[in-house]
Amino acid sequence: AKTRNADYNHEFGSSMVGVTALMFASKAGNAEVVHVLLQAGADYNVVSSSNQFGQREGETALIMACESGHGRVVEQLLEVGADPGAAPENGAAPRTACALIKACRKGHYLIARMLLEAGADHGQTDSGEPGGNTALMYAINFYHCPVEWQQWRSHQWQGQHEPEALVQLLLEAGADPAVTNRYGENALMRAASSGFAEAVNCLLEAKADPTVRDMNNRTAAMLASAGGHQKLADILAGDNGQNLRYPMSPPPPHTPS
């Protein structure tokens, strides 16, 4: 029941300044508490202000639920009108991002699908250094994070969604594989460097250009070779007939005979 005169949008003090009860419940995945707070009129689009660690500045309850993988809470928040595209403003805590990026970063396929169906913008990018990374890039990064990848493999969704399914979901929603971050790196380069062959196939089918070079003049084939994925590098090199083995260190100086 609703408590008389209770302030459901109160921001906590101490180490979690600017975080509301709804944010706490959403991050914890407590759907029952989230339901009560929403029924009581809690503001689901309010953003957190800085705490002493600066980790949650500018985030909404939806962003926190997405990052933590609480699909039921995400569904509840979207049903009442939470903004699927809300994102911390530039200048907030480092490496902040929108709900879709948070979901893709942790491999939450079903949550990403809910967000896209609710109108989330797959073209949004993160802030911080280097910045400019899209949800598509983070979906590929997830495959390359050993700890998170192993957690996903043991998850109950294993067997229902292959790792490249999240990449394919974003591409089918219209994500542009040509977008680059501030270092000139695109999704194909990410997939190639990590040896994510299934994602490379998805991206090539989506017309990703393997000849694009990053700010260090490296192509996807060069990055695949540098990562020890020579077969993938050869595929990406295509019919160019070039030796695209990327040197990990400068060649030794020539010594005249």
Coordinates of N, CA, C and O in Angstrom, one line a residue, residues 53-231:
F53 N 31.5 8.2 -6.2 CA 32.3 7.4 -7.1 C 32.1 7.9 -8.5 O 32.9 7.4 -9.4
G54 N 31.1 8.6 -8.8 CA 30.8 9.1 -10.1 C 30.4 8.0 -11.1 O 30.5 8.2 -12.3
Q55 N 29.9 6.9 -10.6 CA 29.6 5.7 -11.5 C 28.2 5.8 -12.1 O 28.0 5.1 -13.1
R56 N 27.3 6.5 -11.5 CA 25.9 6.4 -11.9 C 25.4 7.8 -12.3 O 24.2 8.0 -12.4
E57 N 26.3 8.7 -12.6 CA 25.8 10.0 -12.9 C 25.0 10.0 -14.2 O 25.5 9.5 -15.3
G58 N 23.8 10.6 -14.2 CA 23.1 10.8 -15.4 C 22.3 9.6 -15.9 O 21.8 9.6 -17.0
E59 N 22.2 8.5 -15.1 CA 21.6 7.3 -15.6 C 20.2 7.2 -15.0 O 19.9 7.7 -13.9
T60 N 19.3 6.5 -15.7 CA 17.9 6.3 -15.3 C 17.8 4.9 -14.8 O 18.6 4.0 -14.9
A61 N 16.6 4.6 -14.2 CA 16.3 3.3 -13.7 C 16.4 2.3 -14.8 O 16.8 1.1 -14.6
L62 N 15.9 2.7 -16.0 CA 15.9 1.8 -17.1 C 17.3 1.4 -17.5 O 17.6 0.2 -17.8
I63 N 18.2 2.3 -17.5 CA 19.6 2.1 -17.9 C 20.2 1.1 -16.9 O 20.9 0.1 -17.3
M64 N 19.9 1.3 -15.6 CA 20.5 0.4 -14.6 C 19.9 -1.0 -14.7 O 20.6 -2.0 -14.5
A65 N 18.6 -1.1 -15.0 CA 18.0 -2.5 -15.2 C 18.6 -3.2 -16.4 O 18.8 -4.4 -16.4
C66 N 18.8 -2.4 -17.4 CA 19.4 -3.0 -18.7 C 20.8 -3.6 -18.5 O 21.1 -4.7 -18.9
E67 N 21.6 -2.8 -17.8 CA 22.9 -3.2 -17.6 C 23.0 -4.5 -16.7 O 23.8 -5.3 -16.9
S68 N 22.1 -4.5 -15.7 CA 22.1 -5.7 -14.8 C 21.3 -6.9 -15.4 O 21.4 -8.0 -14.7
G69 N 20.7 -6.7 -16.5 CA 20.0 -7.9 -17.2 C 18.7 -8.3 -16.6 O 18.3 -9.4 -16.7
H70 N 18.0 -7.3 -16.0 CA 16.7 -7.7 -15.4 C 15.5 -7.4 -16.4 O 14.9 -6.3 -16.4
G71 N 15.3 -8.4 -17.2 CA 14.3 -8.2 -18.3 C 12.9 -7.8 -17.9 O 12.2 -7.0 -18.5
R72 N 12.4 -8.5 -16.8 CA 11.1 -8.2 -16.3 C 10.9 -6.7 -15.9 O 10.0 -6.0 -16.2
V73 N 12.0 -6.2 -15.2 CA 12.0 -4.8 -14.8 C 12.0 -3.9 -16.0 O 11.3 -2.8 -16.0
V74 N 12.8 -4.2 -17.0 CA 12.9 -3.4 -18.2 C 11.5 -3.4 -18.8 O 11.1 -2.3 -19.3
E75 N 10.8 -4.5 -18.9 CA 9.5 -4.6 -19.5 C 8.5 -3.7 -18.7 O 7.8 -2.9 -19.3
Q76 N 8.6 -3.7 -17.4 CA 7.7 -2.9 -16.5 C 8.0 -1.4 -16.8 O 7.0 -0.6 -17.0
L77 N 9.2 -1.0 -16.9 CA 9.6 0.4 -17.1 C 9.1 0.9 -18.5 O 8.6 2.0 -18.6
L78 N 9.3 0.1 -19.5 CA 8.9 0.4 -20.8 C 7.4 0.5 -20.9 O 6.9 1.4 -21.6
E79 N 6.7 -0.3 -20.3 CA 5.2 -0.3 -20.3 C 4.7 1.0 -19.8 O 3.6 1.4 -20.2
V80 N 5.3 1.6 -18.8 CA 4.8 2.8 -18.2 C 5.3 4.1 -18.9 O 4.9 5.2 -18.6
G81 N 6.2 3.9 -19.9 CA 6.6 5.0 -20.7 C 8.0 5.5 -20.5 O 8.4 6.6 -20.9
A82 N 8.9 4.6 -19.9 CA 10.3 5.0 -19.7 C 10.9 5.2 -21.1 O 10.6 4.5 -22.0
D83 N 11.7 6.2 -21.2 CA 12.4 6.6 -22.4 C 13.5 5.6 -22.8 O 14.5 5.5 -22.1
P84 N 13.3 4.8 -23.9 CA 14.3 3.8 -24.2 C 15.6 4.4 -24.7 O 16.6 3.7 -24.8
G85 N 15.5 5.6 -25.1 CA 16.7 6.3 -25.7 C 17.4 7.2 -24.7 O 18.4 7.9 -25.1
A86 N 17.0 7.3 -23.5 CA 17.6 8.2 -22.5 C 19.1 7.8 -22.3 O 19.4 6.6 -22.2
A87 N 19.9 8.8 -22.3 CA 21.3 8.6 -22.1 C 22.0 9.7 -21.4 O 21.5 10.9 -21.4
P88 N 23.0 9.4 -20.6 CA 23.7 10.5 -19.8 C 24.3 11.5 -20.8 O 24.7 11.1 -21.9
E89 N 24.3 12.7 -20.4 CA 24.8 13.8 -21.3 C 26.4 13.7 -21.3 O 27.0 13.2 -20.4
N90 N 27.0 14.2 -22.4 CA 28.4 14.2 -22.4 C 28.9 15.0 -21.2 O 28.4 16.0 -20.9
G91 N 30.0 14.6 -20.7 CA 30.5 15.2 -19.5 C 30.1 14.6 -18.2 O 30.6 15.0 -17.1
A92 N 29.2 13.6 -18.3 CA 28.9 12.8 -17.1 C 30.0 11.9 -16.8 O 31.1 12.0 -17.2
A93 N 29.8 10.9 -15.9 CA 30.8 10.0 -15.5 C 31.5 9.3 -16.8 O 30.8 9.1 -17.8
P94 N 32.7 9.0 -16.7 CA 33.4 8.4 -17.8 C 32.7 7.1 -18.3 O 32.2 6.3 -17.5
R95 N 32.8 6.8 -19.6 CA 32.2 5.6 -20.2 C 30.8 5.4 -19.9 O 30.3 4.3 -19.7
T96 N 30.0 6.5 -20.0 CA 28.6 6.4 -19.8 C 27.9 6.1 -21.2 O 28.4 6.5 -22.2
A97 N 26.7 5.5 -21.1 CA 26.1 5.1 -22.4 C 24.6 4.9 -22.1 O 24.1 4.8 -21.0
C98 N 23.8 4.8 -23.2 CA 22.4 4.6 -23.2 C 22.1 3.2 -22.8 O 22.9 2.3 -22.7
A99 N 20.8 2.9 -22.6 CA 20.3 1.6 -22.2 C 20.7 0.5 -23.2 O 21.1 -0.6 -22.8
L100 N 20.5 0.8 -24.5 CA 20.8 -0.3 -25.5 C 22.3 -0.7 -25.5 O 22.6 -1.9 -25.6
I101 N 23.2 0.3 -25.4 CA 24.6 0.0 -25.3 C 24.9 -0.8 -24.0 O 25.6 -1.8 -24.0
K102 N 24.3 -0.5 -22.9 CA 24.5 -1.2 -21.6 C 24.0 -2.7 -21.8 O 24.7 -3.6 -21.3
A103 N 22.9 -2.9 -22.5 CA 22.4 -4.2 -22.7 C 23.3 -5.0 -23.6 O 23.7 -6.2 -23.3
C104 N 23.8 -4.4 -24.7 CA 24.6 -5.1 -25.6 C 26.0 -5.4 -25.0 O 26.6 -6.4 -25.4
R105 N 26.5 -4.5 -24.2 CA 27.8 -4.7 -23.6 C 27.8 -6.0 -22.7 O 28.8 -6.6 -22.6
K106 N 26.6 -6.4 -22.2 CA 26.6 -7.6 -21.3 C 25.9 -8.7 -22.1 O 25.7 -9.8 -21.5
G107 N 25.6 -8.6 -23.4 CA 25.1 -9.7 -24.1 C 23.6 -10.0 -23.8 O 23.2 -11.1 -24.1
H108 N 22.8 -9.0 -23.4 CA 21.4 -9.3 -23.0 C 20.6 -9.1 -24.3 O 20.0 -8.1 -24.6
Y109 N 20.5 -10.2 -25.0 CA 19.8 -10.2 -26.3 C 18.3 -9.8 -26.2 O 17.8 -8.9 -26.9
L110 N 17.6 -10.4 -25.3 CA 16.1 -10.2 -25.1 C 15.9 -8.8 -24.7 O 14.9 -8.1 -25.2
I111 N 16.7 -8.2 -23.8 CA 16.5 -6.8 -23.4 C 16.8 -5.9 -24.6 O 16.1 -4.9 -24.8
A112 N 17.9 -6.2 -25.4 CA 18.2 -5.4 -26.5 C 17.0 -5.4 -27.5 O 16.6 -4.3 -28.1
R113 N 16.4 -6.5 -27.7 CA 15.2 -6.6 -28.6 C 14.1 -5.8 -28.1 O 13.4 -5.1 -28.9
M114 N 13.8 -5.8 -26.8 CA 12.7 -5.0 -26.2 C 13.0 -3.5 -26.4 O 12.0 -2.8 -26.8
L115 N 14.2 -3.1 -26.2 CA 14.5 -1.7 -26.4 C 14.4 -1.3 -27.8 O 13.8 -0.2 -28.1
L116 N 14.8 -2.1 -28.8 CA 14.7 -1.7 -30.2 C 13.2 -1.7 -30.6 O 12.8 -0.8 -31.3
E117 N 12.4 -2.6 -30.1 CA 11.0 -2.6 -30.4 C 10.3 -1.4 -29.8 O 9.3 -0.9 -30.3
A118 N 10.9 -0.9 -28.7 CA 10.3 0.3 -28.1 C 10.8 1.6 -28.7 O 10.4 2.7 -28.2
G119 N 11.7 1.5 -29.7 CA 12.1 2.7 -30.4 C 13.5 3.2 -30.0 O 13.9 4.3 -30.3
A120 N 14.3 2.4 -29.3 CA 15.7 2.8 -29.0 C 16.5 3.0 -30.3 O 16.3 2.4 -31.3
D121 N 17.4 4.0 -30.2 CA 18.2 4.4 -31.3 C 19.5 3.6 -31.3 O 20.3 3.8 -30.5
H122 N 19.6 2.7 -32.3 CA 20.8 1.9 -32.4 C 22.0 2.7 -32.9 O 23.2 2.2 -32.8
G123 N 21.8 3.9 -33.2 CA 23.0 4.8 -33.7 C 23.6 5.6 -32.5 O 24.6 6.3 -32.8
Q124 N 23.0 5.5 -31.3 CA 23.6 6.3 -30.2 C 25.0 5.8 -29.9 O 25.3 4.6 -30.1
T125 N 25.9 6.6 -29.4 CA 27.2 6.3 -29.1 C 27.5 6.6 -27.6 O 26.8 7.3 -27.0
D126 N 28.6 6.0 -27.1 CA 29.0 6.2 -25.7 C 29.8 7.5 -25.6 O 30.2 8.1 -26.6
S127 N 30.1 7.9 -24.4 CA 31.0 9.1 -24.2 C 32.2 8.6 -23.5 O 32.4 7.4 -23.2
G128 N 33.1 9.5 -23.2 CA 34.3 9.1 -22.5 C 35.4 8.8 -23.6 O 35.4 9.3 -24.7
E129 N 36.4 8.0 -23.2 CA 37.6 7.8 -24.0 C 37.6 6.3 -24.4 O 37.6 5.4 -23.6
P130 N 37.7 5.9 -25.7 CA 37.8 6.9 -26.8 C 36.5 7.5 -27.2 O 36.4 8.5 -27.9
G131 N 35.4 6.9 -26.9 CA 34.1 7.4 -27.3 C 33.7 7.2 -28.7 O 34.5 6.8 -29.6
G132 N 32.4 7.3 -29.0 CA 31.9 7.1 -30.3 C 31.6 5.7 -30.7 O 31.4 5.3 -31.8
N133 N 31.6 4.8 -29.7 CA 31.3 3.4 -29.9 C 29.8 3.1 -29.9 O 29.1 3.7 -29.0
T134 N 29.3 2.3 -30.8 CA 27.9 2.0 -30.9 C 27.5 0.7 -30.2 O 28.4 0.0 -29.8
A135 N 26.2 0.5 -30.1 CA 25.7 -0.8 -29.6 C 26.3 -2.0 -30.4 O 26.6 -3.0 -29.8
L136 N 26.4 -1.8 -31.7 CA 26.9 -2.9 -32.5 C 28.4 -3.2 -32.1 O 28.7 -4.4 -32.0
M137 N 29.2 -2.2 -31.8 CA 30.5 -2.5 -31.4 C 30.6 -3.2 -30.1 O 31.4 -4.1 -29.8
Y138 N 29.7 -2.7 -29.2 CA 29.7 -3.4 -27.8 C 29.2 -4.8 -27.9 O 29.6 -5.7 -27.1
A139 N 28.3 -5.1 -28.8 CA 27.8 -6.5 -29.0 C 29.0 -7.4 -29.4 O 29.0 -8.6 -29.0
I140 N 29.9 -6.9 -30.2 CA 31.1 -7.6 -30.6 C 32.1 -7.7 -29.4 O 32.7 -8.7 -29.2
N141 N 32.2 -6.6 -28.7 CA 33.1 -6.6 -27.5 C 32.8 -7.6 -26.5 O 33.6 -8.3 -25.9
F142 N 31.5 -7.9 -26.4 CA 31.0 -8.9 -25.4 C 31.6 -10.2 -25.6 O 32.0 -10.9 -24.7
Y143 N 31.7 -10.6 -26.9 CA 32.3 -11.9 -27.3 C 33.7 -12.0 -26.9 O 34.3 -13.0 -26.6
H144 N 34.4 -10.8 -26.8 CA 35.8 -10.7 -26.6 C 36.2 -10.6 -25.1 O 37.4 -10.4 -24.8
C145 N 35.2 -10.6 -24.2 CA 35.4 -10.4 -22.8 C 35.3 -11.8 -22.2 O 34.2 -12.3 -21.9
P146 N 36.4 -12.5 -21.8 CA 36.4 -13.9 -21.4 C 35.4 -14.1 -20.2 O 34.7 -15.1 -20.2
V147 N 35.5 -13.2 -19.2 CA 34.7 -13.5 -18.0 C 33.2 -13.4 -18.3 O 32.4 -14.3 -18.0
E148 N 32.8 -12.3 -19.0 CA 31.4 -12.1 -19.3 C 30.9 -13.2 -20.3 O 29.8 -13.6 -20.2
W149 N 31.8 -13.6 -21.2 CA 31.4 -14.6 -22.2 C 31.1 -15.9 -21.5 O 30.2 -16.6 -21.8
Q150 N 32.0 -16.3 -20.5 CA 31.7 -17.5 -19.8 C 30.5 -17.5 -19.0 O 29.7 -18.5 -18.9
Q151 N 30.2 -16.3 -18.4 CA 28.9 -16.1 -17.7 C 27.7 -16.3 -18.6 O 26.7 -17.0 -18.2
W152 N 27.8 -15.8 -19.8 CA 26.8 -15.9 -20.8 C 26.6 -17.4 -21.2 O 25.4 -17.9 -21.3
R153 N 27.7 -18.1 -21.4 CA 27.6 -19.5 -21.8 C 26.9 -20.4 -20.7 O 26.2 -21.4 -21.1
S154 N 27.0 -20.0 -19.5 CA 26.3 -20.8 -18.4 C 24.9 -20.3 -18.1 O 24.2 -20.8 -17.2
H155 N 24.5 -19.2 -18.8 CA 23.2 -18.6 -18.6 C 22.1 -19.5 -19.1 O 22.3 -20.3 -20.0
Q156 N 20.9 -19.3 -18.6 CA 19.8 -20.1 -19.1 C 19.4 -19.9 -20.5 O 18.7 -20.7 -21.1
W157 N 19.9 -18.7 -21.1 CA 19.5 -18.5 -22.5 C 20.4 -19.2 -23.4 O 20.2 -19.3 -24.6
Q158 N 21.5 -19.8 -22.9 CA 22.4 -20.6 -23.8 C 21.6 -21.7 -24.5 O 20.8 -22.4 -24.0
G159 N 21.9 -21.7 -25.8 CA 21.1 -22.7 -26.6 C 20.0 -22.0 -27.4 O 19.5 -22.5 -28.4
Q160 N 19.5 -20.9 -26.8 CA 18.4 -20.2 -27.5 C 18.9 -19.1 -28.5 O 18.3 -18.8 -29.5
H161 N 20.1 -18.5 -28.1 CA 20.6 -17.4 -28.9 C 22.1 -17.6 -29.1 O 22.8 -17.7 -28.1
E162 N 22.5 -17.7 -30.3 CA 24.0 -17.8 -30.6 C 24.6 -16.5 -30.4 O 23.9 -15.4 -30.4
P163 N 25.9 -16.4 -30.2 CA 26.6 -15.1 -29.9 C 26.4 -14.1 -30.9 O 26.3 -12.9 -30.6
E164 N 26.4 -14.5 -32.2 CA 26.2 -13.5 -33.3 C 24.8 -13.0 -33.4 O 24.5 -12.1 -34.2
A165 N 23.8 -13.6 -32.7 CA 22.4 -13.3 -32.8 C 22.2 -11.8 -32.4 O 21.4 -11.1 -33.1
L166 N 22.9 -11.3 -31.4 CA 22.8 -9.9 -31.0 C 23.3 -9.0 -32.1 O 22.7 -7.9 -32.4
V167 N 24.4 -9.4 -32.8 CA 24.9 -8.6 -33.9 C 23.9 -8.6 -35.0 O 23.6 -7.5 -35.6
Q168 N 23.3 -9.7 -35.3 CA 22.4 -9.8 -36.4 C 21.1 -9.0 -36.1 O 20.5 -8.3 -37.0
L169 N 20.7 -9.0 -34.8 CA 19.5 -8.3 -34.4 C 19.7 -6.8 -34.7 O 18.8 -6.1 -35.2
L170 N 20.9 -6.3 -34.3 CA 21.2 -4.8 -34.5 C 21.2 -4.5 -36.0 O 20.7 -3.4 -36.4
L171 N 21.8 -5.4 -36.8 CA 21.9 -5.1 -38.2 C 20.6 -5.1 -38.9 O 20.2 -4.3 -39.7
E172 N 19.7 -6.0 -38.5 CA 18.4 -6.1 -39.0 C 17.5 -4.9 -38.6 O 16.6 -4.5 -39.3
A173 N 17.9 -4.3 -37.5 CA 17.2 -3.1 -37.0 C 17.7 -1.8 -37.7 O 17.1 -0.8 -37.6
G174 N 18.7 -2.0 -38.5 CA 19.3 -0.9 -39.3 C 20.6 -0.3 -38.8 O 21.0 0.8 -39.3
A175 N 21.2 -0.9 -37.9 CA 22.5 -0.4 -37.4 C 23.5 -0.4 -38.5 O 23.6 -1.3 -39.4
D176 N 24.2 0.7 -38.6 CA 25.2 1.0 -39.7 C 26.6 0.4 -39.4 O 27.2 0.9 -38.5
P177 N 27.0 -0.6 -40.1 CA 28.3 -1.2 -39.9 C 29.5 -0.2 -40.3 O 30.6 -0.5 -39.9
A178 N 29.2 0.8 -41.0 CA 30.2 1.7 -41.4 C 30.6 2.8 -40.4 O 31.6 3.5 -40.6
V179 N 29.8 2.9 -39.3 CA 30.1 3.9 -38.3 C 31.5 3.6 -37.6 O 31.8 2.5 -37.3
T180 N 32.3 4.6 -37.4 CA 33.5 4.5 -36.7 C 33.6 5.3 -35.4 O 32.9 6.3 -35.3
N181 N 34.4 4.8 -34.5 CA 34.6 5.6 -33.3 C 35.7 6.7 -33.5 O 36.1 6.9 -34.6
R182 N 36.1 7.3 -32.4 CA 37.0 8.4 -32.5 C 38.4 7.9 -33.0 O 39.3 8.8 -33.3
Y183 N 38.7 6.7 -32.9 CA 39.9 6.1 -33.4 C 39.8 5.6 -34.9 O 40.8 5.0 -35.4
G184 N 38.7 5.8 -35.5 CA 38.5 5.3 -36.8 C 38.2 3.9 -36.9 O 38.3 3.3 -38.0
E185 N 37.9 3.2 -35.8 CA 37.6 1.8 -35.8 C 36.1 1.5 -36.0 O 35.3 2.2 -35.4
N186 N 35.8 0.5 -36.8 CA 34.4 0.2 -37.0 C 34.1 -1.2 -36.4 O 35.0 -1.9 -35.9
A187 N 32.9 -1.7 -36.6 CA 32.5 -3.0 -36.0 C 33.2 -4.1 -36.7 O 33.6 -5.1 -36.0
L188 N 33.5 -4.1 -38.0 CA 34.2 -5.2 -38.6 C 35.6 -5.3 -38.1 O 36.1 -6.4 -37.9
M189 N 36.2 -4.2 -37.8 CA 37.6 -4.3 -37.2 C 37.6 -4.9 -35.9 O 38.4 -5.7 -35.5
R190 N 36.5 -4.6 -35.1 CA 36.4 -5.2 -33.7 C 36.2 -6.7 -33.8 O 36.8 -7.5 -33.1
A191 N 35.3 -7.1 -34.7 CA 35.1 -8.5 -34.9 C 36.3 -9.3 -35.4 O 36.6 -10.4 -35.0
A192 N 37.0 -8.7 -36.4 CA 38.2 -9.3 -37.0 C 39.3 -9.5 -35.9 O 39.9 -10.5 -35.8
S193 N 39.5 -8.4 -35.1 CA 40.6 -8.5 -34.2 C 40.4 -9.5 -33.1 O 41.4 -10.1 -32.5
S194 N 39.1 -9.8 -32.8 CA 38.8 -10.8 -31.7 C 38.6 -12.2 -32.3 O 38.3 -13.1 -31.6
G195 N 38.6 -12.3 -33.6 CA 38.4 -13.6 -34.2 C 37.0 -14.1 -34.2 O 36.7 -15.3 -34.3
F196 N 36.0 -13.1 -34.2 CA 34.6 -13.4 -34.1 C 34.1 -13.6 -35.5 O 33.5 -12.8 -36.1
A197 N 34.4 -14.8 -36.1 CA 34.1 -15.1 -37.5 C 32.6 -15.0 -37.8 O 32.3 -14.5 -38.9
E198 N 31.8 -15.4 -36.9 CA 30.3 -15.4 -37.2 C 29.9 -13.9 -37.4 O 29.0 -13.6 -38.3
A199 N 30.4 -13.0 -36.5 CA 30.0 -11.6 -36.7 C 30.6 -11.0 -37.9 O 30.0 -10.2 -38.6
V200 N 31.8 -11.4 -38.3 CA 32.4 -11.0 -39.5 C 31.5 -11.3 -40.7 O 31.3 -10.5 -41.6
N201 N 31.0 -12.5 -40.7 CA 30.1 -12.9 -41.8 C 28.9 -12.1 -41.9 O 28.4 -11.6 -42.9
C202 N 28.3 -11.8 -40.7 CA 27.1 -11.0 -40.6 C 27.4 -9.6 -41.2 O 26.6 -9.0 -41.9
L203 N 28.5 -9.0 -40.8 CA 28.9 -7.7 -41.2 C 29.2 -7.6 -42.7 O 28.8 -6.6 -43.3
L204 N 29.9 -8.6 -43.2 CA 30.1 -8.6 -44.6 C 28.9 -8.7 -45.4 O 28.7 -8.1 -46.5
E205 N 27.9 -9.5 -45.0 CA 26.6 -9.6 -45.6 C 25.9 -8.3 -45.6 O 25.1 -8.0 -46.4
A206 N 26.1 -7.5 -44.5 CA 25.5 -6.2 -44.4 C 26.3 -5.1 -45.2 O 26.1 -3.9 -44.9
K207 N 27.2 -5.5 -46.0 CA 28.0 -4.6 -46.9 C 29.1 -3.8 -46.1 O 29.4 -2.7 -46.5
A208 N 29.6 -4.4 -45.0 CA 30.7 -3.7 -44.3 C 31.9 -3.7 -45.3 O 32.2 -4.7 -45.9
D209 N 32.7 -2.6 -45.3 CA 33.8 -2.5 -46.2 C 35.1 -2.9 -45.5 O 35.6 -2.2 -44.6
P210 N 35.7 -4.0 -46.0 CA 36.9 -4.5 -45.3 C 38.2 -3.7 -45.7 O 39.2 -3.9 -45.2
T211 N 38.0 -2.8 -46.6 CA 39.2 -2.0 -47.0 C 39.4 -0.7 -46.2 O 40.4 0.0 -46.4
V212 N 38.4 -0.4 -45.4 CA 38.5 0.8 -44.6 C 39.7 0.7 -43.6 O 39.9 -0.4 -43.1
R213 N 40.4 1.8 -43.4 CA 41.5 1.8 -42.4 C 41.2 2.7 -41.2 O 40.6 3.7 -41.4
D214 N 41.8 2.3 -40.1 CA 41.6 3.2 -38.9 C 42.6 4.3 -38.9 O 43.4 4.5 -39.8
M215 N 42.7 5.0 -37.8 CA 43.6 6.1 -37.7 C 45.1 5.7 -37.7 O 46.0 6.5 -37.9
N216 N 45.3 4.4 -37.4 CA 46.7 3.8 -37.5 C 47.0 3.1 -38.8 O 47.9 2.3 -38.9
N217 N 46.1 3.4 -39.8 CA 46.2 2.8 -41.1 C 46.1 1.3 -41.2 O 46.6 0.7 -42.1
R218 N 45.3 0.7 -40.3 CA 45.1 -0.7 -40.3 C 43.7 -1.1 -40.8 O 42.7 -0.4 -40.5
T219 N 43.7 -2.1 -41.6 CA 42.4 -2.7 -42.1 C 41.9 -3.8 -41.2 O 42.7 -4.3 -40.3
A220 N 40.7 -4.3 -41.4 CA 40.2 -5.4 -40.6 C 41.1 -6.6 -40.8 O 41.3 -7.4 -39.8
A221 N 41.6 -6.9 -42.0 CA 42.4 -8.0 -42.3 C 43.7 -7.9 -41.5 O 44.2 -8.9 -40.9
M222 N 44.3 -6.7 -41.4 CA 45.5 -6.6 -40.6 C 45.3 -6.8 -39.1 O 46.1 -7.5 -38.5
L223 N 44.1 -6.4 -38.6 CA 43.8 -6.6 -37.2 C 43.6 -8.0 -36.9 O 43.9 -8.5 -35.8
A224 N 42.9 -8.7 -37.9 CA 42.7 -10.2 -37.7 C 44.0 -10.9 -37.6 O 44.3 -11.8 -36.8
S225 N 45.0 -10.6 -38.5 CA 46.3 -11.2 -38.5 C 47.0 -10.9 -37.3 O 47.7 -11.8 -36.7
A226 N 47.0 -9.6 -36.8 CA 47.7 -9.3 -35.6 C 47.1 -10.1 -34.4 O 47.9 -10.3 -33.4
G227 N 45.8 -10.4 -34.4 CA 45.3 -11.2 -33.3 C 45.5 -12.7 -33.4 O 44.9 -13.4 -32.6
G228 N 46.2 -13.1 -34.5 CA 46.4 -14.5 -34.7 C 45.4 -15.3 -35.4 O 45.3 -16.5 -35.4
H229 N 44.5 -14.5 -36.1 CA 43.4 -15.2 -36.8 C 43.7 -15.1 -38.3 O 43.0 -14.3 -39.1
Q230 N 44.7 -15.8 -38.8 CA 45.2 -15.6 -40.1 C 44.2 -16.1 -41.2 O 44.0 -15.5 -42.3
K231 N 43.4 -17.2 -40.9 CA 42.4 -17.6 -41.9 C 41.4 -16.6 -42.1 O 41.0 -16.3 -43.2

